[in-house]
Every structure is written in structure tokens, then in C-alpha cells.
Short mmCIF file of C-alpha atoms and ligand atoms in Angstrom, two decimals:
data_model
loop_
_atom_site.label_atom_id
_atom_site.label_comp_id
_atom_site.label_asym_id
_atom_site.label_seq_id
_atom_site.Cartn_x
_atom_site.Cartn_y
_atom_site.Cartn_z
CA MET A 1358 0.03 0.30 0.25
CA ASP A 1359 1.59 3.59 -1.06
CA GLU A 1360 0.98 5.91 1.82
CA ARG A 1361 2.23 8.87 3.41
CA VAL A 1362 3.15 9.13 6.98
CA GLY A 1363 4.27 12.20 8.09
CA LEU A 1364 7.11 12.43 9.89
CA ASP A 1365 5.33 13.25 13.39
CA GLU A 1366 3.04 10.17 13.18
CA LEU A 1367 6.38 7.75 12.74
CA PRO A 1368 6.64 7.38 16.33
CA ASP A 1369 3.12 6.29 16.88
CA LYS A 1370 3.34 3.52 14.84
CA GLU A 1371 5.64 1.62 16.94
CA ALA A 1372 4.30 -0.47 19.08
CA GLY A 1373 7.44 -1.54 21.40
CA LEU A 1374 7.83 2.05 22.42
CA SER A 1375 6.75 4.04 26.21
CA ALA A 1376 4.81 7.34 25.73
CA PRO A 1377 7.54 9.39 26.94
CA GLU A 1378 10.57 7.28 24.28
CA ARG A 1379 7.21 8.44 21.67
CA GLU A 1380 7.97 11.93 22.43
CA GLY A 1381 11.30 11.37 22.55
CA ALA A 1382 12.22 9.92 19.93
CA ARG A 1383 9.62 12.29 17.74
CA LYS A 1384 12.31 15.35 19.45
CA VAL A 1385 15.21 13.54 18.06
CA LEU A 1386 13.28 13.00 14.62
CA TRP A 1387 12.43 17.12 14.46
CA ALA A 1388 16.48 17.21 15.87
CA LEU A 1389 17.76 16.03 12.47
CA ALA A 1390 14.97 17.25 10.46
CA ALA A 1391 15.90 21.29 11.51
CA GLY A 1392 19.49 20.46 11.29
CA GLY A 1393 19.47 18.81 8.05
CA ARG A 1394 17.56 21.57 6.27
CA GLU A 1395 20.56 24.12 8.00
CA MET A 1396 22.91 22.21 6.69
CA ALA A 1397 21.42 22.08 3.67
CA GLY A 1398 21.09 25.43 3.08
CA LEU A 1399 24.39 26.00 4.40
CA LEU A 1400 26.11 23.46 2.10
CA ALA A 1401 24.23 25.25 -1.05
CA LEU A 1402 26.28 28.45 -0.23
CA GLY A 1403 29.62 26.83 0.46
CA PRO A 1404 31.11 27.46 -2.69
CA LEU A 1405 29.88 30.85 -2.50
CA LYS A 1406 31.41 31.62 0.62
CA GLY A 1407 35.14 29.72 -0.15
CA LEU A 1408 33.65 26.31 2.55
CA THR A 1409 33.90 23.90 0.66
CA GLY A 1410 37.88 22.88 1.67
CA ALA A 1411 39.48 21.25 4.46
CA ALA A 1412 39.76 22.70 7.73
CA GLY A 1413 43.42 22.28 8.55
CA ALA A 1414 43.01 19.85 10.73
CA VAL A 1415 42.63 15.97 11.05
CA ASN A 1416 40.32 13.72 13.66
CA VAL A 1417 40.32 11.06 15.25
CA GLN A 1418 39.59 8.33 12.85
CA GLY A 1419 43.28 9.92 10.60
CA GLU A 1420 40.71 11.25 8.42
CA GLU A 1421 41.11 15.18 6.67
CA VAL A 1422 38.57 17.61 8.50
CA GLN A 1423 36.75 19.07 5.84
CA ALA A 1424 35.50 23.39 6.91
CA PHE A 1425 31.64 21.59 6.91
CA ASP A 1426 32.51 18.25 9.00
CA GLU A 1427 33.07 20.47 11.57
CA ILE A 1428 30.13 23.19 10.67
CA ALA A 1429 27.48 19.86 10.34
CA GLN A 1430 29.16 18.40 13.97
CA GLU A 1431 27.75 21.86 15.85
CA VAL A 1432 24.75 22.00 13.71
CA PHE A 1433 23.69 18.75 14.86
CA THR A 1434 24.89 18.74 18.13
CA ARG A 1435 22.82 21.85 19.31
CA THR A 1436 19.63 21.29 17.95
CA ILE A 1437 19.61 17.57 19.16
CA ARG A 1438 21.17 18.99 22.62
CA GLU A 1439 18.28 21.22 21.72
CA THR A 1440 15.66 18.03 22.74
CA GLY A 1441 16.97 17.17 26.24
CA ALA A 1442 16.39 13.47 24.90
CA VAL A 1443 20.21 12.20 24.51
CA ARG A 1444 22.46 11.48 27.43
CA CYS A 1445 25.49 11.05 25.10
CA LEU A 1446 26.14 12.05 21.66
CA VAL A 1447 29.25 9.91 20.01
CA SER A 1448 30.16 11.52 16.60
CA GLU A 1449 33.12 10.21 13.84
CA GLU A 1450 34.38 13.81 14.71
CA ARG A 1451 35.10 13.40 18.47
CA GLU A 1452 37.43 11.06 20.08
CA SER A 1453 34.97 11.06 23.32
CA PRO A 1454 30.91 10.42 23.51
CA GLU A 1455 29.72 14.30 24.60
CA ILE A 1456 27.36 14.26 27.81
CA LEU A 1457 24.05 16.23 26.46
CA ASN A 1458 21.18 15.44 28.79
CA GLY A 1459 22.50 13.74 31.84
CA SER A 1460 20.25 10.82 32.37
CA SER A 1461 17.37 12.59 32.10
CA GLY A 1462 17.96 11.36 29.06
CA LEU A 1463 16.01 8.71 27.12
CA PHE A 1464 18.78 7.45 24.53
CA HIS A 1465 22.24 7.16 23.52
CA VAL A 1466 22.96 9.11 19.97
CA ALA A 1467 25.72 8.00 17.43
CA MET A 1468 26.23 10.07 14.25
CA ASP A 1469 28.59 10.81 11.77
CA PRO A 1470 27.71 14.32 10.65
CA LEU A 1471 29.13 14.76 7.10
CA ASP A 1472 29.51 11.27 5.36
CA GLY A 1473 31.88 11.66 2.05
CA SER A 1474 32.46 15.28 2.74
CA SER A 1475 35.38 14.82 0.12
CA ASN A 1476 32.59 15.20 -2.40
CA LEU A 1477 32.39 19.24 -1.61
CA ALA A 1478 35.27 20.28 -3.50
CA VAL A 1479 33.74 18.85 -6.64
CA SER A 1480 29.60 19.95 -5.14
CA GLY A 1481 28.97 16.33 -5.35
CA PRO A 1482 25.90 14.44 -3.11
CA VAL A 1483 27.09 13.92 0.71
CA GLY A 1484 24.87 12.69 3.75
CA SER A 1485 24.34 12.76 7.81
CA ILE A 1486 24.05 9.40 9.33
CA PHE A 1487 22.60 9.19 12.52
CA CYS A 1488 20.97 5.65 14.87
CA VAL A 1489 19.43 6.17 18.18
CA PHE A 1490 19.85 3.60 20.87
CA ARG A 1491 18.15 2.26 24.23
CA PRO A 1492 20.59 3.09 27.33
CA SER A 1493 20.44 -0.53 29.03
CA ALA A 1494 19.17 -1.32 32.37
CA GLY A 1495 21.98 -0.14 34.94
CA GLU A 1496 24.95 1.28 32.18
CA PRO A 1497 28.17 1.84 33.21
CA SER A 1498 29.14 4.78 34.00
CA ASP A 1499 31.84 5.05 31.72
CA PRO A 1500 30.18 6.90 28.95
CA SER A 1501 32.05 4.82 26.14
CA ALA A 1502 30.87 1.82 27.82
CA ALA A 1503 27.54 2.87 28.23
CA VAL A 1504 26.80 3.78 24.22
CA LEU A 1505 28.26 -0.19 23.44
CA ARG A 1506 25.79 -1.85 25.55
CA SER A 1507 23.02 0.72 24.23
CA VAL A 1508 23.65 0.12 20.58
CA LEU A 1509 22.58 -3.68 20.76
CA SER A 1510 19.02 -1.94 21.55
CA PRO A 1511 18.32 0.23 18.41
CA VAL A 1512 15.33 2.57 18.82
CA PHE A 1513 15.46 4.22 14.88
CA SER A 1514 18.35 4.74 12.41
CA ALA A 1515 17.80 7.64 9.69
CA TYR A 1516 20.06 9.54 6.71
CA VAL A 1517 19.40 13.13 5.65
CA LEU A 1518 20.83 12.95 1.41
CA TYR A 1519 21.94 16.60 0.22
CA SER A 1520 21.61 16.28 -2.95
CA VAL A 1521 19.84 17.80 -5.51
CA SER A 1522 16.53 17.21 -3.53
CA THR A 1523 17.56 17.11 0.33
CA LEU A 1524 16.19 14.05 1.80
CA LEU A 1525 15.44 12.11 4.85
CA VAL A 1526 15.01 8.71 5.71
CA VAL A 1527 13.87 6.91 8.67
CA THR A 1528 13.15 3.17 9.94
CA PHE A 1529 12.49 2.23 13.38
CA GLY A 1530 12.66 -1.26 12.22
CA ARG A 1531 9.56 -2.00 10.54
CA GLU A 1532 9.28 -0.25 7.71
CA VAL A 1533 11.37 2.50 5.77
CA ARG A 1534 9.98 6.23 5.47
CA GLN A 1535 11.27 9.38 3.50
CA PHE A 1536 10.79 13.11 3.46
CA ALA A 1537 11.68 15.36 1.07
CA LEU A 1538 12.70 19.44 2.57
CA ASP A 1539 10.73 21.28 0.42
CA PRO A 1540 12.78 24.74 1.05
CA ALA A 1541 10.22 26.96 1.05
CA ARG A 1542 8.58 26.01 3.27
CA GLY A 1543 11.10 25.09 5.71
CA GLU A 1544 9.84 21.58 6.04
CA PHE A 1545 10.31 17.79 5.27
CA LEU A 1546 6.97 16.88 3.19
CA PRO A 1547 6.60 13.09 3.39
CA LEU A 1548 7.10 10.98 -0.02
CA PRO A 1549 5.03 7.72 -0.45
CA GLY A 1550 5.70 4.79 1.03
CA PRO A 1551 7.51 2.71 3.29
CA LEU A 1552 10.05 2.63 0.68
CA ARG A 1553 11.72 -1.35 -0.04
CA PHE A 1554 14.28 -2.39 -1.89
CA PRO A 1555 12.67 -3.75 -5.64
CA GLY A 1556 11.84 -7.19 -6.22
CA GLY A 1557 14.68 -9.17 -8.08
CA GLY A 1558 16.98 -7.22 -5.55
CA GLY A 1559 18.59 -4.99 -8.93
CA ASP A 1560 21.99 -4.78 -10.64
CA ILE A 1561 23.85 -2.10 -9.81
CA VAL A 1562 27.18 -2.70 -7.99
CA SER A 1563 29.52 0.12 -6.31
CA LEU A 1564 32.67 -0.29 -4.99
CA ASN A 1565 35.83 1.80 -4.87
CA ALA A 1566 38.08 -0.96 -7.30
CA GLY A 1567 41.24 0.92 -7.31
CA ASN A 1568 41.56 -0.72 -4.20
CA ALA A 1569 40.58 -4.05 -5.44
CA SER A 1570 44.41 -5.62 -5.26
CA ARG A 1571 44.20 -5.51 -1.76
CA TRP A 1572 41.22 -6.98 -0.95
CA ARG A 1573 41.37 -10.93 0.41
CA GLU A 1574 40.81 -13.52 -2.11
CA GLU A 1575 37.64 -13.96 -1.41
CA ASP A 1576 36.92 -10.17 -2.64
CA GLN A 1577 38.99 -10.27 -5.29
CA ARG A 1578 36.94 -14.01 -6.47
CA TYR A 1579 33.74 -11.60 -6.40
CA LEU A 1580 34.65 -8.17 -7.93
CA ARG A 1581 35.52 -11.39 -11.21
CA SER A 1582 32.36 -13.19 -10.16
CA LEU A 1583 30.96 -10.40 -11.62
CA SER A 1584 32.93 -10.35 -15.09
CA GLY A 1585 30.37 -11.32 -17.64
CA ALA A 1586 27.27 -10.96 -15.89
CA PRO A 1587 24.64 -8.40 -16.33
CA TYR A 1588 25.91 -5.64 -13.80
CA SER A 1589 26.15 -1.97 -13.50
CA ALA A 1590 28.85 -0.45 -11.89
CA ARG A 1591 27.50 3.45 -10.02
CA TYR A 1592 30.40 4.74 -7.23
CA VAL A 1593 29.69 8.29 -5.79
CA GLY A 1594 32.63 7.72 -3.13
CA ALA A 1595 29.48 8.83 -0.18
CA LEU A 1596 27.80 5.86 1.49
CA VAL A 1597 24.29 7.90 1.60
CA MET A 1598 24.13 8.36 -1.58
CA ASP A 1599 25.41 5.07 -2.91
CA PHE A 1600 23.36 3.28 -0.83
CA HIS A 1601 19.71 5.39 -1.29
CA ARG A 1602 20.38 5.12 -5.21
CA ASN A 1603 20.96 1.18 -4.63
CA LEU A 1604 17.59 0.57 -2.28
CA LYS A 1605 16.25 1.94 -4.93
CA LYS A 1606 16.69 1.10 -8.22
CA GLY A 1607 18.35 -2.36 -6.47
CA GLY A 1608 22.07 -2.49 -6.10
CA ILE A 1609 24.82 -3.81 -3.74
CA TYR A 1610 26.95 -1.52 -1.84
CA LEU A 1611 30.48 -2.89 -0.88
CA TYR A 1612 33.41 -1.42 1.10
CA PRO A 1613 35.75 -4.64 2.08
CA GLY A 1614 39.32 -4.25 3.94
CA ASP A 1615 41.97 -3.54 2.28
CA MET A 1616 45.53 -4.00 2.58
CA PRO A 1617 48.24 -1.03 3.66
CA LYS A 1618 49.78 0.08 0.20
CA GLY A 1619 53.94 -0.04 -0.12
CA GLY A 1620 53.15 0.02 3.54
CA SER A 1621 51.33 2.72 4.14
CA GLY A 1622 47.37 3.11 4.63
CA GLY A 1623 44.72 1.23 3.57
CA HIS A 1624 42.03 -0.21 5.74
CA PRO A 1625 42.80 -3.84 6.82
CA GLU A 1626 39.25 -3.28 9.48
CA GLY A 1627 37.24 -2.06 6.77
CA LYS A 1628 36.86 1.93 6.26
CA LEU A 1629 32.96 2.68 7.31
CA ARG A 1630 32.11 2.82 10.82
CA LEU A 1631 30.07 -0.16 13.02
CA LEU A 1632 27.79 2.34 14.90
CA TYR A 1633 27.73 5.47 12.96
CA GLU A 1634 27.37 3.78 9.24
CA ALA A 1635 27.30 0.07 9.26
CA ILE A 1636 24.34 -0.37 12.08
CA PRO A 1637 22.20 2.75 10.55
CA MET A 1638 22.03 1.70 6.96
CA ALA A 1639 22.03 -2.65 7.89
CA LEU A 1640 18.58 -0.92 9.68
CA ILE A 1641 17.26 0.63 7.26
CA ALA A 1642 18.36 -2.45 4.58
CA ARG A 1643 16.79 -4.67 6.38
CA ALA A 1644 13.70 -3.01 7.40
CA ALA A 1645 13.75 -2.61 3.20
CA GLY A 1646 13.84 -6.10 3.03
CA GLY A 1647 18.08 -6.14 2.40
CA GLU A 1648 20.91 -7.32 4.00
CA ALA A 1649 23.62 -5.93 5.60
CA VAL A 1650 27.06 -8.42 6.36
CA ASP A 1651 30.98 -8.03 7.75
CA GLY A 1652 32.10 -10.36 4.81
CA HIS A 1653 30.62 -13.56 6.49
CA ARG A 1654 28.25 -12.49 9.43
CA PRO A 1655 25.40 -9.82 9.57
CA ILE A 1656 26.46 -6.00 10.25
CA LEU A 1657 23.76 -6.11 13.53
CA ASP A 1658 25.79 -9.23 15.11
CA VAL A 1659 28.83 -7.60 14.66
CA PRO A 1660 29.43 -7.27 18.97
CA PRO A 1661 30.61 -3.72 19.60
CA VAL A 1662 33.69 -2.97 21.49
CA HIS A 1663 34.83 0.47 20.18
CA ILE A 1664 32.40 3.39 19.96
CA HIS A 1665 34.47 3.86 16.80
CA GLN A 1666 34.62 0.60 16.09
CA ARG A 1667 35.74 0.35 11.56
CA VAL A 1668 34.31 -2.52 10.06
CA PRO A 1669 33.70 -4.02 6.53
CA LEU A 1670 30.52 -3.41 4.90
CA VAL A 1671 28.37 -5.18 2.15
CA VAL A 1672 25.02 -3.94 2.09
CA GLY A 1673 21.96 -4.17 0.08
CA SER A 1674 19.08 -5.78 -1.77
CA ARG A 1675 19.05 -9.53 -0.17
CA PRO A 1676 19.31 -11.57 -3.65
CA LEU A 1677 22.67 -9.32 -4.28
CA VAL A 1678 24.12 -9.83 -0.87
CA GLU A 1679 22.99 -13.56 -0.65
CA ARG A 1680 25.24 -13.94 -4.48
CA TYR A 1681 27.85 -12.12 -2.71
CA LEU A 1682 27.89 -14.10 1.06
CA ARG A 1683 27.98 -17.51 -1.69
CA ILE A 1684 30.84 -16.52 -3.62
CA VAL A 1685 32.60 -15.82 -0.72
CA ALA A 1686 31.98 -18.70 0.67
CA ALA A 1687 32.59 -21.30 -1.98
CA PRO A 1688 35.70 -22.80 -1.37
CA SER A 1689 38.82 -21.36 -3.99
P1 AFP B 295 34.28 10.87 2.87
O1 AFP B 295 33.57 11.18 4.51
O2 AFP B 295 36.26 11.11 3.84
O3 AFP B 295 34.89 11.81 2.17
O4 AFP B 295 34.92 9.46 3.09
C1 AFP B 295 33.41 8.68 2.74
C2 AFP B 295 33.34 7.04 2.95
O5 AFP B 295 33.15 7.10 4.30
C3 AFP B 295 31.90 6.83 2.88
O6 AFP B 295 30.58 8.03 2.43
C4 AFP B 295 32.47 6.04 1.55
O7 AFP B 295 31.54 5.32 0.13
C5 AFP B 295 33.53 5.99 1.36
O8 AFP B 295 34.39 6.13 2.52
C6 AFP B 295 34.72 6.10 0.60
O9 AFP B 295 35.96 5.53 0.12
P2 AFP B 295 37.05 5.70 -0.88
O10 AFP B 295 36.93 7.40 -1.08
O11 AFP B 295 37.92 4.91 -0.48
O12 AFP B 295 36.14 4.93 -1.78
#
């Protein structure tokens, strides 16, 4: 059934939430929408204001910080703090969790405030990714340990895609809903849904083939299996855009672990981050009829041991992820 559900109504459709959690979730959704709207306006002016370059710093991941990474960090920290509903905020841009509303907060939040920010230099698409978790009973006093324990209990995940239009995509686990920003009204309006991977799974494959010679043999075998098969290669280099296209059109995104080049660089554990890239996308993929794995097991079964943990990520429609798993499991 194709229907439109307002952003405000989403928490009311969730049977598993208490009344205070529904209200808290609504506030956090508004905060993401307010931050997304503000970022969309700022990003549009980026080239005119000379803001599309590096900020001259390196983040906790060892990656060059773009000016907009820091702006997005400040915008979303502010809007999320103002909800009064969030205890701790983990961000790609901060080494330690930030304590926002202390124990009065109902949730922990993990975010990548601006993913794919190296695309900004060419006015390419970027995104913001969020995952909201329910704190466990009797959680540890150490904020990182508390957030890690809550990861087993996600409440909702969402991303904002800043492209030719600005979209907000949300799941509470049962279905995926999308909203488009009307810049004139300053509101995210519902699009028809729910959003699901197309039947048949699609034919798009998104990966950085430039890294393939440094992948493990199984992933190289998967790449070889595509040759001559009916697939199309599409890769923007911004997870939110690549994932969203594959969700709408049918496809699979891969970022396997890659060995260092000439003794340096590389991402043997994968490049993407478990808490604020892989898990939120895995929740959205599952709710849309797809799956996400780390090369062997579901992303949602990977034990969280570090707030900035990296993980190999393969995510997309179920038939394409199952084909990937069959090929990497086959004896060489
Ligand atoms: P940046 O935020 O540094 O641009 O990284 C983006 C990202 O985390 C993810 O969004 C992309 O899919 C992936 O990295 C692209 O990485 P490669 O440039 O190594 O292909």
C-alpha cells in the first residue's frame, strides 16, 4: 500500500515504545530535520563562501577534516542537545562521547554528521547518518561503555541525503519512510512509501575497484564473478548516496577491508564505522527487505567493542548480498 506518513506520526506507529520514548523520539526526529534543513541551506552556499575545502585538521579517524565536517558537527550537536532527550552523543568528529542531557536523556545517539565530505570540493552529494539507541538498565558509568552496551537496542536510524533534493530517510525497524525538504516551507514532507528494495534485487554494484588488488582473495573472487554478468557499476564515494540509489534502483554497496599500500594506509578492518555508518544502514536495509554483512555475518551481529570501531561493509538488496555471501564462502 502506497501511503504518506508524516514525520510526527512515525513514533506513534511503533508498538515497542513507551509514551515518553515516543515523545523523545519525535523530538530527536525534529532535531535531525531541523539540522538537515540548516545544513542543506549552508551546503548550497558552500562554494560562494569558500567553505568547500579542508579545515586544516585531522580527525580521530586520521582523516582530513573538511570545514563542513566541523560545521555539521556543531549544527547537529546543537539541535540534538536542545531536545533534552539524549544522554550521550558519539560522533565521527569527536574522540569521546559528549554528554548532552545526562541521565535525564532517554537515548544515546551515534552520528556521522557529514559523510562523503570529500565530495564537497566538486559539489557532489553528501549525507548525515544517525542511529538512536536505548540505554540498558544499570548501564556502566563510563560513557563509551554505556553507549556500546546500548547498541544492542536500537530505537531508530536515519540519514539525510543532500543532493539535487534533500531527503530524510528513517526506520524504526519495521519499514522505511522518506521525506523531501520543501525549501520554501522549510519542512520535510512525506513521500509515498514505504520504501523497499525492488523485487529481483537489481543490478547495480558500488565499490572502489581501485582498492581491489589489496582486498582479501574472497572479495577479489566476488569482483571477478561480476565480469560478464549483467551488472552495472555506479560509485559516488558517499555512502548515503550510493546506498540510497541502490535502495531505490536495486543494488549492492561494498567496502571490504584493504591491506596497506607500500606499507602504509589501507583499512584492514574496513574503512566504515560500525556505530554510525554500518549499523544505521543495516537497520534501514533490513527494514527495506535487504541485508548488511561484514563479509561473513550480519552487521547487526558484530559485537561492538569500540565507539569508533571500523568494519567491512557489504549492504544492499537481499538477493545480491546472498549472492556475494555464496561466492566468498565457496572453496577457492
Ligand atoms: P569521506 O567522508 O572521507 O569522503 O569518506 C566517505 C566514506 O566514508 C563513505 O561515505 C564512502 O563510501 C567511502 O568513504 C569512500 O571511500 P573511498 O574514497 O576510499 O572509496
